[in-house]
Coordinates of C-alpha atoms and ligand atoms in Angstrom, one line a residue:
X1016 CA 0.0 0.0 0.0
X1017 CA 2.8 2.4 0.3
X1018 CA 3.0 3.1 -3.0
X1019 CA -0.1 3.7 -3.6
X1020 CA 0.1 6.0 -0.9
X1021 CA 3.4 7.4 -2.9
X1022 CA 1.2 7.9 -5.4
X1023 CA -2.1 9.7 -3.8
X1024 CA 0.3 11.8 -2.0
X1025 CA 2.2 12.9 -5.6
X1026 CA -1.4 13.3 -7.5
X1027 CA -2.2 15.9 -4.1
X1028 CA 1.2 17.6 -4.7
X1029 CA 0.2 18.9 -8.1
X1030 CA -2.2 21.2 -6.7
X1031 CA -0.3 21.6 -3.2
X1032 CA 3.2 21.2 -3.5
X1033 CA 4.4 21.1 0.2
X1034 CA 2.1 18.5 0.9
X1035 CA 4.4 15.6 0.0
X1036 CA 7.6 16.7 2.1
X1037 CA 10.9 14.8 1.9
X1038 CA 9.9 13.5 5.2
X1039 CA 7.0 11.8 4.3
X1040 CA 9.1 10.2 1.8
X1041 CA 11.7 8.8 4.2
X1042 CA 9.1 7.2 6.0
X1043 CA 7.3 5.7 3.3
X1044 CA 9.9 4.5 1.4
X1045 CA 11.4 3.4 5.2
X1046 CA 8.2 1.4 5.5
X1047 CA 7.9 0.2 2.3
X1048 CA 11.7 -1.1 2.4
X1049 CA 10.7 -2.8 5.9
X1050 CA 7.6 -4.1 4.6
X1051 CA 9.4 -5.7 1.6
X1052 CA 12.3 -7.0 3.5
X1053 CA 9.8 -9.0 5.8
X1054 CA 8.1 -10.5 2.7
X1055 CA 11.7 -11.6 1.2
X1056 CA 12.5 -13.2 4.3
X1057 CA 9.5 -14.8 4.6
X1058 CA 10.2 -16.2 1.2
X1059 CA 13.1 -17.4 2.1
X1060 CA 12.5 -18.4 5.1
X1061 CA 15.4 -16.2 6.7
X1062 CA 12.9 -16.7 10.0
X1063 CA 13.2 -19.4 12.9
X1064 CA 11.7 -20.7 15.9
X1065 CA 13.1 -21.2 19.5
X1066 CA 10.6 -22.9 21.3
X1067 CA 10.6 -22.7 24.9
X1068 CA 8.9 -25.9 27.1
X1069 CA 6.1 -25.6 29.6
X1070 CA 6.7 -28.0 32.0
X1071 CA 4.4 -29.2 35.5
X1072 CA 4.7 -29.2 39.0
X1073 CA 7.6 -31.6 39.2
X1074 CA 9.5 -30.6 36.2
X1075 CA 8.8 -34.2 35.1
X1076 CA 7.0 -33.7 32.4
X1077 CA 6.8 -31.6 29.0
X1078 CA 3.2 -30.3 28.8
X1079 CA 3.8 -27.8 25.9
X1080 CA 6.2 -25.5 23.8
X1081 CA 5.9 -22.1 23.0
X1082 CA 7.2 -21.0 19.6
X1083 CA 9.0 -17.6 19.5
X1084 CA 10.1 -16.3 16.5
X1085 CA 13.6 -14.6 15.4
X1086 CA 14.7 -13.3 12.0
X1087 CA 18.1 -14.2 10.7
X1088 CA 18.3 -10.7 9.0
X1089 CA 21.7 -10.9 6.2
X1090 CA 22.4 -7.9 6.6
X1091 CA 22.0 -7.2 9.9
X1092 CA 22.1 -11.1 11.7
X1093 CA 19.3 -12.2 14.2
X1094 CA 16.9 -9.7 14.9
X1095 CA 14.4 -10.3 18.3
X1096 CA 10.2 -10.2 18.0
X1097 CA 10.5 -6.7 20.2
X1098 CA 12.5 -5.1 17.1
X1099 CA 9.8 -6.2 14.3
X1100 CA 6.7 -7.5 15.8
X1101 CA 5.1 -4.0 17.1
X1102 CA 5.7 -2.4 13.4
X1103 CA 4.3 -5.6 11.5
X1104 CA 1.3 -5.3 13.7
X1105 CA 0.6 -1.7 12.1
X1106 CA -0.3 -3.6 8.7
X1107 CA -1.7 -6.9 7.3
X1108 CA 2.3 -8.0 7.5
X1109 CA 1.5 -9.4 10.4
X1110 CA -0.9 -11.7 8.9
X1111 CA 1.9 -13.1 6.6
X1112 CA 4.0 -13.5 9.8
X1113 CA 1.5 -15.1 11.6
X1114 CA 1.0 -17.5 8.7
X1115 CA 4.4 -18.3 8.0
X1116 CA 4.5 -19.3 11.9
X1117 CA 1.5 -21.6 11.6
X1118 CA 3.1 -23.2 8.6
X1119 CA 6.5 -23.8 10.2
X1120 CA 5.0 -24.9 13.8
X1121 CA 2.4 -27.8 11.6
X1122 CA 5.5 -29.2 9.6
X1123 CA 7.6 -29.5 12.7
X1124 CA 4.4 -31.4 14.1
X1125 CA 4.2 -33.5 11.6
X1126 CA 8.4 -34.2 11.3
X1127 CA 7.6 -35.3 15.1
X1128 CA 4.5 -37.7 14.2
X1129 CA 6.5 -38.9 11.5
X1130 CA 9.3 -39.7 13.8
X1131 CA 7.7 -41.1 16.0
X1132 CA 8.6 -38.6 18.8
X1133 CA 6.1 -37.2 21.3
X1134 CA 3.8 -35.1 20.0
X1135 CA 3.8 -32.0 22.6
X1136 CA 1.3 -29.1 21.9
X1137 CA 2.9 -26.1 20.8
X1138 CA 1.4 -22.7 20.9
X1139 CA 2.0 -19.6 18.7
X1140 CA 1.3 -16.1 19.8
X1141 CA -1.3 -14.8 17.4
X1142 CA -1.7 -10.8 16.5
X1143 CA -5.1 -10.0 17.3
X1144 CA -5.7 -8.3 13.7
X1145 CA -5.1 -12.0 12.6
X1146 CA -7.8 -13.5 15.3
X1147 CA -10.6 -10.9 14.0
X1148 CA -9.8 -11.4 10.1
X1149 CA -11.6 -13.2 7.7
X1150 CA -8.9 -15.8 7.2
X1151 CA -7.8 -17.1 9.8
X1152 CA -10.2 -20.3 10.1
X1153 CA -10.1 -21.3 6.6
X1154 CA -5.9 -21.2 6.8
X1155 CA -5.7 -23.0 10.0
X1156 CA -8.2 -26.0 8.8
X1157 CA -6.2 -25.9 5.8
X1158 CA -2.8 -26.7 7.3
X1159 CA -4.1 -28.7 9.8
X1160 CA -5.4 -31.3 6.6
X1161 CA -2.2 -30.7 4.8
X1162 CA 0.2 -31.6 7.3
X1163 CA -2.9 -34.2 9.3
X1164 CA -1.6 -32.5 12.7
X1165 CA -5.0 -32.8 15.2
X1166 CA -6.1 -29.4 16.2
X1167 CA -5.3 -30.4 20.0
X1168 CA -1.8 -29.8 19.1
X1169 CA -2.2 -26.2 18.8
X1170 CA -2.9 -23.3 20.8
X1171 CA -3.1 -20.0 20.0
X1172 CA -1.9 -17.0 22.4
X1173 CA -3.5 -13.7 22.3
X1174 CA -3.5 -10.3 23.9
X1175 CA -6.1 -9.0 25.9
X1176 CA -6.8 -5.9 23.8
X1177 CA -8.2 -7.4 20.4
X1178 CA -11.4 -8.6 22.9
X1179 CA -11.9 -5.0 23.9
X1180 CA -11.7 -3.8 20.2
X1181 CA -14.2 -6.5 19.1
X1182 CA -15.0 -9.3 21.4
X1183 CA -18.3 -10.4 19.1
X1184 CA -16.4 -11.4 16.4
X1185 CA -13.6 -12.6 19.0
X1186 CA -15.9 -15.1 20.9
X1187 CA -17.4 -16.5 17.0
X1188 CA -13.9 -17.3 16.2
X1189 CA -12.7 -18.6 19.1
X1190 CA -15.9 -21.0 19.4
X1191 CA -15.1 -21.8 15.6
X1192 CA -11.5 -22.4 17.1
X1193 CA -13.0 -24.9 19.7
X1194 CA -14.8 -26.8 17.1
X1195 CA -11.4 -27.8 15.4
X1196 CA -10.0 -28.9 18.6
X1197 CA -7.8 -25.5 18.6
X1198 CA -6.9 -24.0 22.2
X1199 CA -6.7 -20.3 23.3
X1200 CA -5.1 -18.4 25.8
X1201 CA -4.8 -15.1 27.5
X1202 CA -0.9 -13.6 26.9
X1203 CA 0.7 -11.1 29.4
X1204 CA -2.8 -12.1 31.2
X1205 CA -3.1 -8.4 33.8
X1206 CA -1.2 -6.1 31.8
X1207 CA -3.9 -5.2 29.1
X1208 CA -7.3 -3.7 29.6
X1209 CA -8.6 -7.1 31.7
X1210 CA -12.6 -7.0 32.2
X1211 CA -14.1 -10.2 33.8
X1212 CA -16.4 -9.8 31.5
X1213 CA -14.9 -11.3 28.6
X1214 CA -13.8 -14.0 30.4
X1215 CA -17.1 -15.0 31.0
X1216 CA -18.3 -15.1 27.2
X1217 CA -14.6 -15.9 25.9
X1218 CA -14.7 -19.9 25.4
X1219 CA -10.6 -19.7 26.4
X1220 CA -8.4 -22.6 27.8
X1221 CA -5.6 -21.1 29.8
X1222 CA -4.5 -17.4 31.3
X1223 CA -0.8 -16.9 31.2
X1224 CA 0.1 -14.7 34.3
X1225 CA 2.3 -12.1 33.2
X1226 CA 6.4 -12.1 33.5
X1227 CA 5.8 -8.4 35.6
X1228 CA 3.9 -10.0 38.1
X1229 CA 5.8 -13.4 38.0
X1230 CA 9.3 -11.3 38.6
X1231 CA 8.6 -10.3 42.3
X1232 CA 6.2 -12.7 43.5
X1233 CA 7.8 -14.1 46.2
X1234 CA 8.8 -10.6 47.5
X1235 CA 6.5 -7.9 46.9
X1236 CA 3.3 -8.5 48.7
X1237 CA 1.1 -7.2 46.2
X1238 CA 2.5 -9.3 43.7
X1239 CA 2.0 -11.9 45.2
X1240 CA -1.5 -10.9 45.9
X1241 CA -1.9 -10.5 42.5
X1242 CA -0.5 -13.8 41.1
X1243 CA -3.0 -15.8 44.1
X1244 CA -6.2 -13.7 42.9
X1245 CA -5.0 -14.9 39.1
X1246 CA -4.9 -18.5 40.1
X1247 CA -7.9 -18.2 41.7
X1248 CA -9.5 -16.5 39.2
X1249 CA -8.7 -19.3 36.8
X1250 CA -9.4 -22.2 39.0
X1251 CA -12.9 -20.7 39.6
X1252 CA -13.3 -20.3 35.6
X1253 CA -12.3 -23.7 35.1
X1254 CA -9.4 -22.2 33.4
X1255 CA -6.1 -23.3 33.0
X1256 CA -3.1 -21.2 34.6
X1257 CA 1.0 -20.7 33.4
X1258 CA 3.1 -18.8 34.8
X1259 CA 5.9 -17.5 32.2
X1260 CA 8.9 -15.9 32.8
X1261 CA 9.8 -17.7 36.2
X1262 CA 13.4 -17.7 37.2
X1263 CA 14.8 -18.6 40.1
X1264 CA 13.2 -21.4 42.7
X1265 CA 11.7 -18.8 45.2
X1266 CA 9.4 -17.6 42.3
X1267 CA 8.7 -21.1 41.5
X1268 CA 8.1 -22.5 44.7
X1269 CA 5.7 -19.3 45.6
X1270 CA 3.5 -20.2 42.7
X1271 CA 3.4 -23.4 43.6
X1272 CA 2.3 -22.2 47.1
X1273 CA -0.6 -20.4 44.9
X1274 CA -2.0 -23.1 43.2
X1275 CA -0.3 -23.0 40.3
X1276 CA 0.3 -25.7 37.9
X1277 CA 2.3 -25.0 34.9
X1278 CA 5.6 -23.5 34.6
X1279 CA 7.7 -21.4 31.9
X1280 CA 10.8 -19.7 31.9
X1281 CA 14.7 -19.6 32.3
X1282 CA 14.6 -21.7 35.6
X1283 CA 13.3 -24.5 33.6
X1284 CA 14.7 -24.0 30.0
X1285 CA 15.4 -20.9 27.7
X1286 CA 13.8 -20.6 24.5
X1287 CA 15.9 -23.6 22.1
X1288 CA 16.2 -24.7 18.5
X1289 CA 14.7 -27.4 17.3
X1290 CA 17.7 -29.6 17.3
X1291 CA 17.8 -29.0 21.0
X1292 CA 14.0 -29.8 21.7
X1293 CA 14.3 -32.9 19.8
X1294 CA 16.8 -34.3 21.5
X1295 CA 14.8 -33.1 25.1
X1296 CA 11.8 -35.3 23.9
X1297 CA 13.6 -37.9 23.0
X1298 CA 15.3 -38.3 26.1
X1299 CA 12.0 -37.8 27.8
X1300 CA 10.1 -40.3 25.7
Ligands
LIG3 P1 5.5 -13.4 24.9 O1 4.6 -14.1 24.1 O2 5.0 -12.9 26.2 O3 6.8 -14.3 25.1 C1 7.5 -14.4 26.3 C2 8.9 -13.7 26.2 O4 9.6 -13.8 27.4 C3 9.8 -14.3 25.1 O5 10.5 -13.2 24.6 C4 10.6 -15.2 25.9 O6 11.9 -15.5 25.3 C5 10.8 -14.4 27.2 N1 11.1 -15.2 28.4 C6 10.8 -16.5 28.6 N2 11.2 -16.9 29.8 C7 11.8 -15.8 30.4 C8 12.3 -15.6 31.7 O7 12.4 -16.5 32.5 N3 12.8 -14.3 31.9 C9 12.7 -13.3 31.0 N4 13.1 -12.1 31.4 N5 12.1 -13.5 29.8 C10 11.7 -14.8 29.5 P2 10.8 -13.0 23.0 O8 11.1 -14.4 22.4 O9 11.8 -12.0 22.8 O10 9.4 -12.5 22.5 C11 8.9 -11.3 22.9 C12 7.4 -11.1 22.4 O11 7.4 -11.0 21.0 C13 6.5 -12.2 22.8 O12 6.1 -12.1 24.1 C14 5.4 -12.1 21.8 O13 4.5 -11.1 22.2 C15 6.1 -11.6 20.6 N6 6.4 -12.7 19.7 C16 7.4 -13.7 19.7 N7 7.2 -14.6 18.7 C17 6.2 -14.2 18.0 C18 5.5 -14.7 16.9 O14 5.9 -15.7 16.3 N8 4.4 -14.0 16.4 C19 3.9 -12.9 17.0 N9 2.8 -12.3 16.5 N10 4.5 -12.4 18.1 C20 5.6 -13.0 18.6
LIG4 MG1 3.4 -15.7 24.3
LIG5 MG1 3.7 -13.3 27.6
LIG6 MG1 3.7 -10.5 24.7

Protein backbone atom coordinates (compact mmCIF):
# COMPACT_ATOMS: atom_id res chain seq x y z
CA UNK A 1 0.00 0.00 0.00
CA UNK A 2 2.83 2.40 0.34
CA UNK A 3 3.02 3.12 -3.02
CA UNK A 4 -0.12 3.72 -3.63
CA UNK A 5 0.11 6.03 -0.94
CA UNK A 6 3.39 7.36 -2.88
CA UNK A 7 1.20 7.89 -5.36
CA UNK A 8 -2.09 9.74 -3.83
CA UNK A 9 0.32 11.76 -1.99
CA UNK A 10 2.22 12.94 -5.63
CA UNK A 11 -1.41 13.32 -7.47
CA UNK A 12 -2.21 15.86 -4.08
CA UNK A 13 1.23 17.61 -4.73
CA UNK A 14 0.16 18.93 -8.07
CA UNK A 15 -2.23 21.23 -6.67
CA UNK A 16 -0.32 21.65 -3.24
CA UNK A 17 3.16 21.24 -3.50
CA UNK A 18 4.43 21.15 0.18
CA UNK A 19 2.09 18.45 0.94
CA UNK A 20 4.37 15.63 0.02
CA UNK A 21 7.57 16.74 2.14
CA UNK A 22 10.92 14.77 1.89
CA UNK A 23 9.89 13.49 5.25
CA UNK A 24 7.04 11.85 4.32
CA UNK A 25 9.08 10.16 1.82
CA UNK A 26 11.68 8.78 4.18
CA UNK A 27 9.13 7.20 6.03
CA UNK A 28 7.34 5.73 3.32
CA UNK A 29 9.95 4.52 1.41
CA UNK A 30 11.45 3.35 5.21
CA UNK A 31 8.20 1.36 5.54
CA UNK A 32 7.86 0.21 2.31
CA UNK A 33 11.67 -1.13 2.36
CA UNK A 34 10.65 -2.82 5.87
CA UNK A 35 7.59 -4.12 4.64
CA UNK A 36 9.42 -5.72 1.61
CA UNK A 37 12.28 -7.04 3.52
CA UNK A 38 9.77 -9.03 5.79
CA UNK A 39 8.09 -10.51 2.71
CA UNK A 40 11.70 -11.56 1.19
CA UNK A 41 12.53 -13.25 4.31
CA UNK A 42 9.48 -14.82 4.61
CA UNK A 43 10.15 -16.23 1.24
CA UNK A 44 13.13 -17.42 2.07
CA UNK A 45 12.54 -18.44 5.13
CA UNK A 46 15.45 -16.23 6.71
CA UNK A 47 12.94 -16.70 9.95
CA UNK A 48 13.19 -19.44 12.89
CA UNK A 49 11.67 -20.68 15.86
CA UNK A 50 13.08 -21.17 19.50
CA UNK A 51 10.61 -22.89 21.31
CA UNK A 52 10.56 -22.71 24.92
CA UNK A 53 8.87 -25.89 27.06
CA UNK A 54 6.11 -25.57 29.55
CA UNK A 55 6.70 -27.99 31.96
CA UNK A 56 4.36 -29.18 35.55
CA UNK A 57 4.70 -29.19 38.98
CA UNK A 58 7.56 -31.61 39.24
CA UNK A 59 9.53 -30.56 36.18
CA UNK A 60 8.83 -34.21 35.11
CA UNK A 61 6.96 -33.67 32.41
CA UNK A 62 6.77 -31.61 29.04
CA UNK A 63 3.25 -30.31 28.80
CA UNK A 64 3.77 -27.80 25.90
CA UNK A 65 6.24 -25.52 23.81
CA UNK A 66 5.92 -22.10 22.97
CA UNK A 67 7.19 -21.00 19.58
CA UNK A 68 9.02 -17.61 19.50
CA UNK A 69 10.08 -16.32 16.49
CA UNK A 70 13.56 -14.62 15.36
CA UNK A 71 14.67 -13.32 12.01
CA UNK A 72 18.09 -14.25 10.66
CA UNK A 73 18.30 -10.74 9.05
CA UNK A 74 21.66 -10.95 6.25
CA UNK A 75 22.42 -7.93 6.61
CA UNK A 76 21.97 -7.22 9.89
CA UNK A 77 22.10 -11.08 11.69
CA UNK A 78 19.30 -12.23 14.21
CA UNK A 79 16.89 -9.68 14.94
CA UNK A 80 14.42 -10.32 18.25
CA UNK A 81 10.23 -10.20 17.98
CA UNK A 82 10.47 -6.72 20.20
CA UNK A 83 12.45 -5.06 17.13
CA UNK A 84 9.82 -6.25 14.35
CA UNK A 85 6.74 -7.54 15.75
CA UNK A 86 5.05 -3.97 17.10
CA UNK A 87 5.71 -2.41 13.43
CA UNK A 88 4.34 -5.57 11.51
CA UNK A 89 1.31 -5.29 13.68
CA UNK A 90 0.56 -1.73 12.12
CA UNK A 91 -0.30 -3.59 8.71
CA UNK A 92 -1.73 -6.93 7.27
CA UNK A 93 2.27 -8.01 7.52
CA UNK A 94 1.49 -9.44 10.39
CA UNK A 95 -0.95 -11.70 8.94
CA UNK A 96 1.94 -13.09 6.60
CA UNK A 97 4.03 -13.52 9.84
CA UNK A 98 1.53 -15.12 11.64
CA UNK A 99 0.97 -17.48 8.74
CA UNK A 100 4.43 -18.34 7.99
CA UNK A 101 4.49 -19.32 11.85
CA UNK A 102 1.54 -21.58 11.60
CA UNK A 103 3.06 -23.23 8.64
CA UNK A 104 6.47 -23.85 10.19
CA UNK A 105 5.05 -24.94 13.76
CA UNK A 106 2.36 -27.79 11.61
CA UNK A 107 5.51 -29.15 9.61
CA UNK A 108 7.64 -29.49 12.68
CA UNK A 109 4.37 -31.45 14.13
CA UNK A 110 4.18 -33.55 11.63
CA UNK A 111 8.43 -34.18 11.29
CA UNK A 112 7.63 -35.27 15.06
CA UNK A 113 4.50 -37.67 14.15
CA UNK A 114 6.49 -38.92 11.49
CA UNK A 115 9.35 -39.70 13.85
CA UNK A 116 7.67 -41.12 15.97
CA UNK A 117 8.64 -38.55 18.82
CA UNK A 118 6.14 -37.24 21.29
CA UNK A 119 3.83 -35.09 20.01
CA UNK A 120 3.85 -32.02 22.64
CA UNK A 121 1.30 -29.08 21.92
CA UNK A 122 2.87 -26.08 20.78
CA UNK A 123 1.38 -22.71 20.91
CA UNK A 124 2.03 -19.60 18.68
CA UNK A 125 1.29 -16.07 19.80
CA UNK A 126 -1.29 -14.82 17.40
CA UNK A 127 -1.74 -10.81 16.54
CA UNK A 128 -5.14 -9.96 17.32
CA UNK A 129 -5.73 -8.29 13.71
CA UNK A 130 -5.06 -12.01 12.63
CA UNK A 131 -7.81 -13.49 15.30
CA UNK A 132 -10.56 -10.95 13.96
CA UNK A 133 -9.75 -11.38 10.09
CA UNK A 134 -11.63 -13.23 7.68
CA UNK A 135 -8.91 -15.80 7.17
CA UNK A 136 -7.81 -17.08 9.79
CA UNK A 137 -10.17 -20.33 10.12
CA UNK A 138 -10.09 -21.34 6.61
CA UNK A 139 -5.89 -21.17 6.81
CA UNK A 140 -5.67 -23.01 10.03
CA UNK A 141 -8.23 -26.01 8.80
CA UNK A 142 -6.16 -25.91 5.77
CA UNK A 143 -2.77 -26.72 7.28
CA UNK A 144 -4.09 -28.67 9.82
CA UNK A 145 -5.41 -31.27 6.60
CA UNK A 146 -2.25 -30.68 4.84
CA UNK A 147 0.21 -31.58 7.30
CA UNK A 148 -2.92 -34.18 9.28
CA UNK A 149 -1.60 -32.55 12.70
CA UNK A 150 -5.04 -32.77 15.19
CA UNK A 151 -6.07 -29.41 16.25
CA UNK A 152 -5.35 -30.41 19.97
CA UNK A 153 -1.80 -29.81 19.10
CA UNK A 154 -2.17 -26.17 18.77
CA UNK A 155 -2.85 -23.29 20.76
CA UNK A 156 -3.11 -19.96 20.00
CA UNK A 157 -1.95 -17.00 22.37
CA UNK A 158 -3.47 -13.69 22.29
CA UNK A 159 -3.54 -10.33 23.87
CA UNK A 160 -6.13 -9.01 25.93
CA UNK A 161 -6.76 -5.90 23.76
CA UNK A 162 -8.20 -7.37 20.35
CA UNK A 163 -11.40 -8.56 22.93
CA UNK A 164 -11.90 -5.00 23.92
CA UNK A 165 -11.66 -3.79 20.15
CA UNK A 166 -14.19 -6.50 19.06
CA UNK A 167 -15.01 -9.25 21.42
CA UNK A 168 -18.34 -10.45 19.08
CA UNK A 169 -16.37 -11.45 16.40
CA UNK A 170 -13.56 -12.62 18.95
CA UNK A 171 -15.91 -15.09 20.90
CA UNK A 172 -17.38 -16.54 17.04
CA UNK A 173 -13.91 -17.35 16.17
CA UNK A 174 -12.66 -18.57 19.05
CA UNK A 175 -15.87 -20.96 19.43
CA UNK A 176 -15.08 -21.83 15.63
CA UNK A 177 -11.46 -22.40 17.13
CA UNK A 178 -13.05 -24.90 19.67
CA UNK A 179 -14.77 -26.76 17.06
CA UNK A 180 -11.39 -27.77 15.38
CA UNK A 181 -10.01 -28.86 18.63
CA UNK A 182 -7.76 -25.55 18.56
CA UNK A 183 -6.94 -23.97 22.20
CA UNK A 184 -6.72 -20.34 23.26
CA UNK A 185 -5.10 -18.36 25.79
CA UNK A 186 -4.80 -15.11 27.48
CA UNK A 187 -0.94 -13.60 26.92
CA UNK A 188 0.67 -11.07 29.36
CA UNK A 189 -2.82 -12.12 31.16
CA UNK A 190 -3.14 -8.43 33.81
CA UNK A 191 -1.24 -6.09 31.84
CA UNK A 192 -3.94 -5.22 29.05
CA UNK A 193 -7.34 -3.75 29.56
CA UNK A 194 -8.55 -7.07 31.71
CA UNK A 195 -12.59 -6.95 32.19
CA UNK A 196 -14.11 -10.16 33.79
CA UNK A 197 -16.44 -9.81 31.52
CA UNK A 198 -14.90 -11.25 28.59
CA UNK A 199 -13.81 -13.98 30.36
CA UNK A 200 -17.09 -15.01 30.97
CA UNK A 201 -18.26 -15.09 27.24
CA UNK A 202 -14.58 -15.92 25.86
CA UNK A 203 -14.66 -19.87 25.42
CA UNK A 204 -10.63 -19.65 26.38
CA UNK A 205 -8.44 -22.62 27.82
CA UNK A 206 -5.57 -21.15 29.80
CA UNK A 207 -4.46 -17.38 31.26
CA UNK A 208 -0.77 -16.87 31.25
CA UNK A 209 0.15 -14.72 34.33
CA UNK A 210 2.29 -12.07 33.20
CA UNK A 211 6.35 -12.09 33.50
CA UNK A 212 5.82 -8.40 35.63
CA UNK A 213 3.90 -10.05 38.14
CA UNK A 214 5.78 -13.43 38.03
CA UNK A 215 9.31 -11.34 38.65
CA UNK A 216 8.58 -10.28 42.25
CA UNK A 217 6.20 -12.73 43.48
CA UNK A 218 7.85 -14.07 46.15
CA UNK A 219 8.83 -10.61 47.47
CA UNK A 220 6.45 -7.92 46.91
CA UNK A 221 3.34 -8.46 48.68
CA UNK A 222 1.10 -7.17 46.16
CA UNK A 223 2.49 -9.27 43.72
CA UNK A 224 2.05 -11.95 45.18
CA UNK A 225 -1.48 -10.87 45.92
CA UNK A 226 -1.94 -10.49 42.46
CA UNK A 227 -0.52 -13.82 41.09
CA UNK A 228 -2.98 -15.84 44.13
CA UNK A 229 -6.24 -13.66 42.85
CA UNK A 230 -4.96 -14.90 39.14
CA UNK A 231 -4.88 -18.52 40.10
CA UNK A 232 -7.94 -18.24 41.68
CA UNK A 233 -9.55 -16.49 39.16
CA UNK A 234 -8.71 -19.29 36.78
CA UNK A 235 -9.40 -22.15 39.04
CA UNK A 236 -12.90 -20.75 39.57
CA UNK A 237 -13.28 -20.32 35.57
CA UNK A 238 -12.26 -23.65 35.07
CA UNK A 239 -9.45 -22.21 33.39
CA UNK A 240 -6.14 -23.28 33.02
CA UNK A 241 -3.06 -21.23 34.61
CA UNK A 242 0.96 -20.66 33.35
CA UNK A 243 3.08 -18.84 34.77
CA UNK A 244 5.92 -17.51 32.21
CA UNK A 245 8.87 -15.90 32.83
CA UNK A 246 9.83 -17.66 36.22
CA UNK A 247 13.41 -17.72 37.17
CA UNK A 248 14.75 -18.57 40.13
CA UNK A 249 13.21 -21.44 42.67
CA UNK A 250 11.68 -18.82 45.17
CA UNK A 251 9.39 -17.56 42.34
CA UNK A 252 8.70 -21.10 41.53
CA UNK A 253 8.12 -22.50 44.74
CA UNK A 254 5.68 -19.33 45.61
CA UNK A 255 3.45 -20.16 42.73
CA UNK A 256 3.40 -23.40 43.55
CA UNK A 257 2.30 -22.24 47.12
CA UNK A 258 -0.58 -20.44 44.94
CA UNK A 259 -2.01 -23.07 43.18
CA UNK A 260 -0.28 -23.03 40.27
CA UNK A 261 0.28 -25.75 37.88
CA UNK A 262 2.28 -25.03 34.95
CA UNK A 263 5.58 -23.46 34.59
CA UNK A 264 7.68 -21.38 31.92
CA UNK A 265 10.85 -19.68 31.92
CA UNK A 266 14.66 -19.64 32.35
CA UNK A 267 14.57 -21.72 35.60
CA UNK A 268 13.27 -24.48 33.59
CA UNK A 269 14.67 -23.96 29.99
CA UNK A 270 15.44 -20.90 27.70
CA UNK A 271 13.76 -20.63 24.50
CA UNK A 272 15.88 -23.57 22.11
CA UNK A 273 16.18 -24.67 18.52
CA UNK A 274 14.74 -27.36 17.26
CA UNK A 275 17.68 -29.59 17.28
CA UNK A 276 17.80 -28.98 21.04
CA UNK A 277 13.96 -29.75 21.75
CA UNK A 278 14.32 -32.92 19.80
CA UNK A 279 16.82 -34.31 21.53
CA UNK A 280 14.84 -33.09 25.11
CA UNK A 281 11.83 -35.35 23.94
CA UNK A 282 13.58 -37.94 22.95
CA UNK A 283 15.30 -38.26 26.05
CA UNK A 284 12.05 -37.77 27.77
CA UNK A 285 10.06 -40.28 25.75
P1 LIG B 1 5.51 -13.36 24.94
O1 LIG B 1 4.60 -14.14 24.06
O2 LIG B 1 4.96 -12.88 26.23
O3 LIG B 1 6.77 -14.29 25.14
C1 LIG B 1 7.53 -14.37 26.32
C2 LIG B 1 8.86 -13.66 26.16
O4 LIG B 1 9.57 -13.80 27.38
C3 LIG B 1 9.77 -14.27 25.10
O5 LIG B 1 10.54 -13.19 24.56
C4 LIG B 1 10.64 -15.20 25.91
O6 LIG B 1 11.89 -15.49 25.29
C5 LIG B 1 10.83 -14.42 27.17
N1 LIG B 1 11.11 -15.23 28.35
C6 LIG B 1 10.83 -16.54 28.56
N2 LIG B 1 11.21 -16.92 29.79
C7 LIG B 1 11.75 -15.85 30.39
C8 LIG B 1 12.34 -15.61 31.70
O7 LIG B 1 12.42 -16.48 32.55
N3 LIG B 1 12.75 -14.34 31.95
C9 LIG B 1 12.67 -13.34 31.03
N4 LIG B 1 13.12 -12.13 31.38
N5 LIG B 1 12.13 -13.53 29.80
C10 LIG B 1 11.67 -14.77 29.50
P2 LIG B 1 10.77 -13.04 23.01
O8 LIG B 1 11.05 -14.36 22.38
O9 LIG B 1 11.78 -11.95 22.84
O10 LIG B 1 9.38 -12.54 22.47
C11 LIG B 1 8.86 -11.29 22.87
C12 LIG B 1 7.44 -11.09 22.42
O11 LIG B 1 7.36 -11.03 20.99
C13 LIG B 1 6.52 -12.24 22.82
O12 LIG B 1 6.09 -12.07 24.14
C14 LIG B 1 5.40 -12.08 21.81
O13 LIG B 1 4.50 -11.09 22.23
C15 LIG B 1 6.15 -11.60 20.58
N6 LIG B 1 6.39 -12.73 19.68
C16 LIG B 1 7.36 -13.68 19.74
N7 LIG B 1 7.24 -14.57 18.74
C17 LIG B 1 6.15 -14.19 18.03
C18 LIG B 1 5.49 -14.71 16.86
O14 LIG B 1 5.86 -15.75 16.29
N8 LIG B 1 4.39 -14.02 16.40
C19 LIG B 1 3.93 -12.91 17.04
N9 LIG B 1 2.84 -12.30 16.51
N10 LIG B 1 4.52 -12.39 18.12
C20 LIG B 1 5.61 -13.02 18.62
MG1 LIG C 1 3.37 -15.67 24.31
MG1 LIG D 1 3.67 -13.29 27.61
MG1 LIG E 1 3.66 -10.50 24.66
Amino acid sequence: HADIAMYQAKEKGRDNAQFFTSDMAVAVNKKFGFEGEVLEGLAADNFFLLLQPQVDIDNTKILGLEALIRWDNPSSGIISPAEFIPMAEESDLIISIDEWVIDAVLKQLKAWQDKGLPMVPISINLSGRHLISDGLLSYISQKLNQYNIDGQYLELEITEGVFLKDIERCIEVMADLKGLGVKTSVDDFGTGYSSLSYLKRLPLNTLKIDQSFVQECDLDKEDTKICETIIHLARNLELSIVAEGVETASQASTLKQLGCDVFQGYYYYKPMSIEKIEELLSARK
